Coordinates of C-alpha atoms in Angstrom, one line a residue:
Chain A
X716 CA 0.0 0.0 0.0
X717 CA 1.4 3.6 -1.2
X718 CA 2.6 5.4 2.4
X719 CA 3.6 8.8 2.9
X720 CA 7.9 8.7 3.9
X721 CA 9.9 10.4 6.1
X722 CA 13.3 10.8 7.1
X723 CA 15.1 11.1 9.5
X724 CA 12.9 9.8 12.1
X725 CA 14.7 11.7 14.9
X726 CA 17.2 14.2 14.5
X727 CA 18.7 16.4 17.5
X728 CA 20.0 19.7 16.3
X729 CA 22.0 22.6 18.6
X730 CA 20.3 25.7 19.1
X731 CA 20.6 28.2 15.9
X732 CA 21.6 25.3 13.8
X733 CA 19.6 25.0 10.0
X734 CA 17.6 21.3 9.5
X735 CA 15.9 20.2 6.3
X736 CA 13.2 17.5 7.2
X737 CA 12.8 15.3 3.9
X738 CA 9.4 13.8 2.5
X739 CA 8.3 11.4 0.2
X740 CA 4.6 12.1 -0.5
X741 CA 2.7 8.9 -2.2
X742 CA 3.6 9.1 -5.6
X743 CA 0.3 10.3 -7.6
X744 CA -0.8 12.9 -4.9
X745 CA -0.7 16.6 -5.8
X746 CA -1.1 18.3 -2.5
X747 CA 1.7 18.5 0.0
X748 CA 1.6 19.2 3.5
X749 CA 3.1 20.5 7.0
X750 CA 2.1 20.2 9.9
X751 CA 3.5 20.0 13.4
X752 CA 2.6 18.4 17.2
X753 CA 4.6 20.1 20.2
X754 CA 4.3 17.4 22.9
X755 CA 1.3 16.9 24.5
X756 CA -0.1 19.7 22.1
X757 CA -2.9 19.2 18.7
X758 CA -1.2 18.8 15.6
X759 CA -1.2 22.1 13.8
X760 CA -1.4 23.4 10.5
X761 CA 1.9 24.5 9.1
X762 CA 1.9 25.2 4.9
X763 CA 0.1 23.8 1.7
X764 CA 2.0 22.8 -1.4
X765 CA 0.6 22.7 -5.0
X766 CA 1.9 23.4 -8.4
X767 CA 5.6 24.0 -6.9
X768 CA 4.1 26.9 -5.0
X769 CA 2.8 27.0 -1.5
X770 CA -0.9 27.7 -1.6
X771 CA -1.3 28.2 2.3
X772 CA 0.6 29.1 5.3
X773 CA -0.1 30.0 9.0
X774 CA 1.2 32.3 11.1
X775 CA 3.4 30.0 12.8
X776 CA 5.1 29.5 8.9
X777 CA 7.5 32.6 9.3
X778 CA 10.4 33.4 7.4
X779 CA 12.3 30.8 9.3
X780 CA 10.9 28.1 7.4
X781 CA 11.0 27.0 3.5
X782 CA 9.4 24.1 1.6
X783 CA 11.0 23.1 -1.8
X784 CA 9.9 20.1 -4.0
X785 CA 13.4 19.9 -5.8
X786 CA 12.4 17.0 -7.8
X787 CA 9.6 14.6 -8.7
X788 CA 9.3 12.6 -5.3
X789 CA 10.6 14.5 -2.5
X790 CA 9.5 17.8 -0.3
X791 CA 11.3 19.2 1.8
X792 CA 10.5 21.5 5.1
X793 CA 13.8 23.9 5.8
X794 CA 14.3 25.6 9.7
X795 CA 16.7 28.3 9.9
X796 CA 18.0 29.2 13.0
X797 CA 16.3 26.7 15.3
X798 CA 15.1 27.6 18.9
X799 CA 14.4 25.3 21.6
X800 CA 10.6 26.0 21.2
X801 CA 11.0 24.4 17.3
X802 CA 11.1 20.7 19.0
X803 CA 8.2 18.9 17.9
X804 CA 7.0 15.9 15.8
X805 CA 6.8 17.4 12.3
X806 CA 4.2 15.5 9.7
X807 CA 3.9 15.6 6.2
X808 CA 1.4 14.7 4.5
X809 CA 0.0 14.3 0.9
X810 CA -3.7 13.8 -1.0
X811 CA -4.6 13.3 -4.2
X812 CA -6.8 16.3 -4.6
X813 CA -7.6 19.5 -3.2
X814 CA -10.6 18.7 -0.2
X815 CA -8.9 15.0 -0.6
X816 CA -8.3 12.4 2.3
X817 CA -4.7 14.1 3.9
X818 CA -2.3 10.8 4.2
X819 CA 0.2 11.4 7.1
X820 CA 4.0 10.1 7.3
X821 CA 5.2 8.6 10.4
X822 CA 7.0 12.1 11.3
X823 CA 10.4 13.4 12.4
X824 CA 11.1 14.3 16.2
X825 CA 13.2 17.3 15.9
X826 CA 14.9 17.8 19.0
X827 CA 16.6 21.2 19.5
X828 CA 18.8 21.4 22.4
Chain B
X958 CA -11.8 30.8 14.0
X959 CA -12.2 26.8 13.9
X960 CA -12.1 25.0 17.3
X961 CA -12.7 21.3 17.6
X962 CA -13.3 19.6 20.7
X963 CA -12.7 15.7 21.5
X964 CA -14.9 14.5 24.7
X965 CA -13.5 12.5 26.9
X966 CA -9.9 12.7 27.2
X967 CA -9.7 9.4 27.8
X968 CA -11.4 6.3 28.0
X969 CA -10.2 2.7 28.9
X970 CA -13.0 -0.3 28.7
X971 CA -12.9 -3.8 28.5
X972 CA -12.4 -5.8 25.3
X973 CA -15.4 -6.5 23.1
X974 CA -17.6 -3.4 24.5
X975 CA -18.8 -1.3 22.0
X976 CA -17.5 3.0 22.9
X977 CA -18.7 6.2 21.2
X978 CA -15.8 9.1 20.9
X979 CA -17.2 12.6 20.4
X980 CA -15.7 15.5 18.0
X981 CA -17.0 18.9 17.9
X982 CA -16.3 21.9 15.9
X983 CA -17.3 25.6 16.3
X984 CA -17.7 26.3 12.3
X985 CA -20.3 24.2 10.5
X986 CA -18.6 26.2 7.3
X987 CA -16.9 22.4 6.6
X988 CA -16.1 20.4 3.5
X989 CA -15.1 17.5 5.2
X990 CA -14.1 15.8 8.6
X991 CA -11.3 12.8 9.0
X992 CA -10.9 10.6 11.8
X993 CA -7.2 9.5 12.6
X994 CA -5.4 7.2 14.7
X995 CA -2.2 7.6 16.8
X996 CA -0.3 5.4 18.4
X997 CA 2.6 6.6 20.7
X998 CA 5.2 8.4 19.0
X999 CA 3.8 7.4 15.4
X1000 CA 2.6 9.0 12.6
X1001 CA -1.5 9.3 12.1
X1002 CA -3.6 6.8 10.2
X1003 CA -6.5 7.9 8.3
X1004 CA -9.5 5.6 9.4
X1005 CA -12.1 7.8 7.9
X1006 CA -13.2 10.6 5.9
X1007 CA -16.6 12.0 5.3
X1008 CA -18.0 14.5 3.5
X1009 CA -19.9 17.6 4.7
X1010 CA -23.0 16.4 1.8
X1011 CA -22.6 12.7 4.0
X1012 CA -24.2 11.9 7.3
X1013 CA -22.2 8.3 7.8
X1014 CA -19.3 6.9 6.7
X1015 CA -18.3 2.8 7.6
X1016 CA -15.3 1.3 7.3
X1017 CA -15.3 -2.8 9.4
X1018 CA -16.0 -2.0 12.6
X1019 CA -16.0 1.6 12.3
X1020 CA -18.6 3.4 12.0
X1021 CA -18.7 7.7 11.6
X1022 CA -21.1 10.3 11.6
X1023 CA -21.6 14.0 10.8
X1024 CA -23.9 16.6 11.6
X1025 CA -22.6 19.6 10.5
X1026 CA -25.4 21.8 11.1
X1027 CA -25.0 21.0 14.8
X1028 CA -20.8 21.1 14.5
X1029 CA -21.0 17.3 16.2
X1030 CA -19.2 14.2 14.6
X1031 CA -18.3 10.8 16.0
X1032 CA -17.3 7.7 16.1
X1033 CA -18.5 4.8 16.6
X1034 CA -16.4 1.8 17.6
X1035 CA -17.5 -1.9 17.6
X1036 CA -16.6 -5.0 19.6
X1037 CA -13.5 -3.1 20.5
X1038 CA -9.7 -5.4 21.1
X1039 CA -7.0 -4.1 22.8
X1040 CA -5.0 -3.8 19.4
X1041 CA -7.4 -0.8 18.9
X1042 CA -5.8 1.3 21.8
X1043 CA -4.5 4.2 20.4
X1044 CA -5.4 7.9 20.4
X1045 CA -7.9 8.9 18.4
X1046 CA -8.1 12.6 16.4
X1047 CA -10.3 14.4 14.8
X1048 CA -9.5 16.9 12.4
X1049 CA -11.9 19.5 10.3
X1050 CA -11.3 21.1 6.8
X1051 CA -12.4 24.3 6.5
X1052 CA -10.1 25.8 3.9
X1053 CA -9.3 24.3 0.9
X1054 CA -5.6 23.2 2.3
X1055 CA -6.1 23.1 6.1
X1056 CA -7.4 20.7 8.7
X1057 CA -7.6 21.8 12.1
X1058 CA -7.1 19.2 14.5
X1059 CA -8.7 18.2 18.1
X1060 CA -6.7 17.0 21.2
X1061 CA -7.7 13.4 20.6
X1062 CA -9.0 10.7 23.0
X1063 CA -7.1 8.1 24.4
X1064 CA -8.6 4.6 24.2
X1065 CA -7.7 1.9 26.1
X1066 CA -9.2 -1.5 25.6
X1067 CA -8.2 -4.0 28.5
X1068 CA -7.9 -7.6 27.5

């Protein structure tokens, strides 16, 4: 069954230091998603993809962050800078269409320290 | 600005009973609602998704259920095992790229 791919699936990262979280949405899906969970928190909306543009952000997405789809399988979520309050389970997630059922990876723990 | 609600928290029973998990949402304004499952430190299955036009959706022993003009979904879980312990979300779209998620409910089924 086609599954939504992640990597790495923990990664620990100093304080200030840049991380790229790489995604390998399910192979005929257009949409590409971020979202994130802080520990013991919901999971929140983080950026849209589609088209090689991003279609929606919230206001947590600040200039800090980036998403690039650099070629035909992968996205990529980039954090500049990270702060302690960045540690969280990041998701991505893809769907076939717009309103679509969202398919979720099994995430990456960022762990700033 | 969307808020969803999951009621209780937590819930353990024993194996076999049938349990009811509760989702609510301030905006009817929805296309659609998905039910995930989470188990500890993992990634989120999709169990079901159901339209805002649909008042059930089944899937084995799953059962859900929307009514949107109320903001109330849930799920309905049958002759539950302990393999089906896990947290349970529910998330609403309201945009065309966003779901907004609830805190979940915790399910325990004891053997």
């Amino acid at each position: 069954e086609p599954e939504v791919t992640q990597t790495p699936s923990h990664q620990v990262t100093q304080m200030g230091q840049e991380v790229i979280l790489r995604c390998v949405p399910i192979s005929n899906h257009l949409y590409f998603y971020w979202y994130r969970q802080i520990l013991g928190q919901k999971v929140e909306f983080l950026v849209s993809f589609y088209n090689n543009e991003i279609s929606e952000k919230s206001e947590i997405f600040d200039d800090q962050f980036s998403v690039e789809r650099p070629d035909g399988s992968n996205f990529t979520l980039k954090i500049r800078s990270t702060k302690l309050e960045d540690s969280a389970m990041y998701f991505c997630a893809s769907s076939q269409a717009a309103l679509g059922e969202a398919f979720f990876g099994q995430g990456t723990r960022l762990t700033v320290v | 600005k969307q808020e969803v609600t999951q009621i209780p928290a937590a819930l353990s029973v024993p194996e076999g009973e049938n349990l009811v998990l509760n989702c609510s949402f301030t905006d009817s304004a929805i296309y659609n609602l998905q039910w995930f499952r989470q188990d500890p430190g993992k990634g989120l299955t999709s169990l079901l998704l159901i339209q805002s036009s649909q008042r059930e959706q089944t899937s084995g022993r799953l059962n859900a259920s929307l009514d949107k003009s109320s903001g109330r979904s849930t799920l309905y879980i049958a002759a539950s095992q302990p393999g089906d312990s896990a947290t349970y979300l529910c998330a609403v779209r309201t945009g065309a790229n966003n779901l907004f998620f609830g805190t979940g409910t915790r399910l325990t089924v004891i053997p």
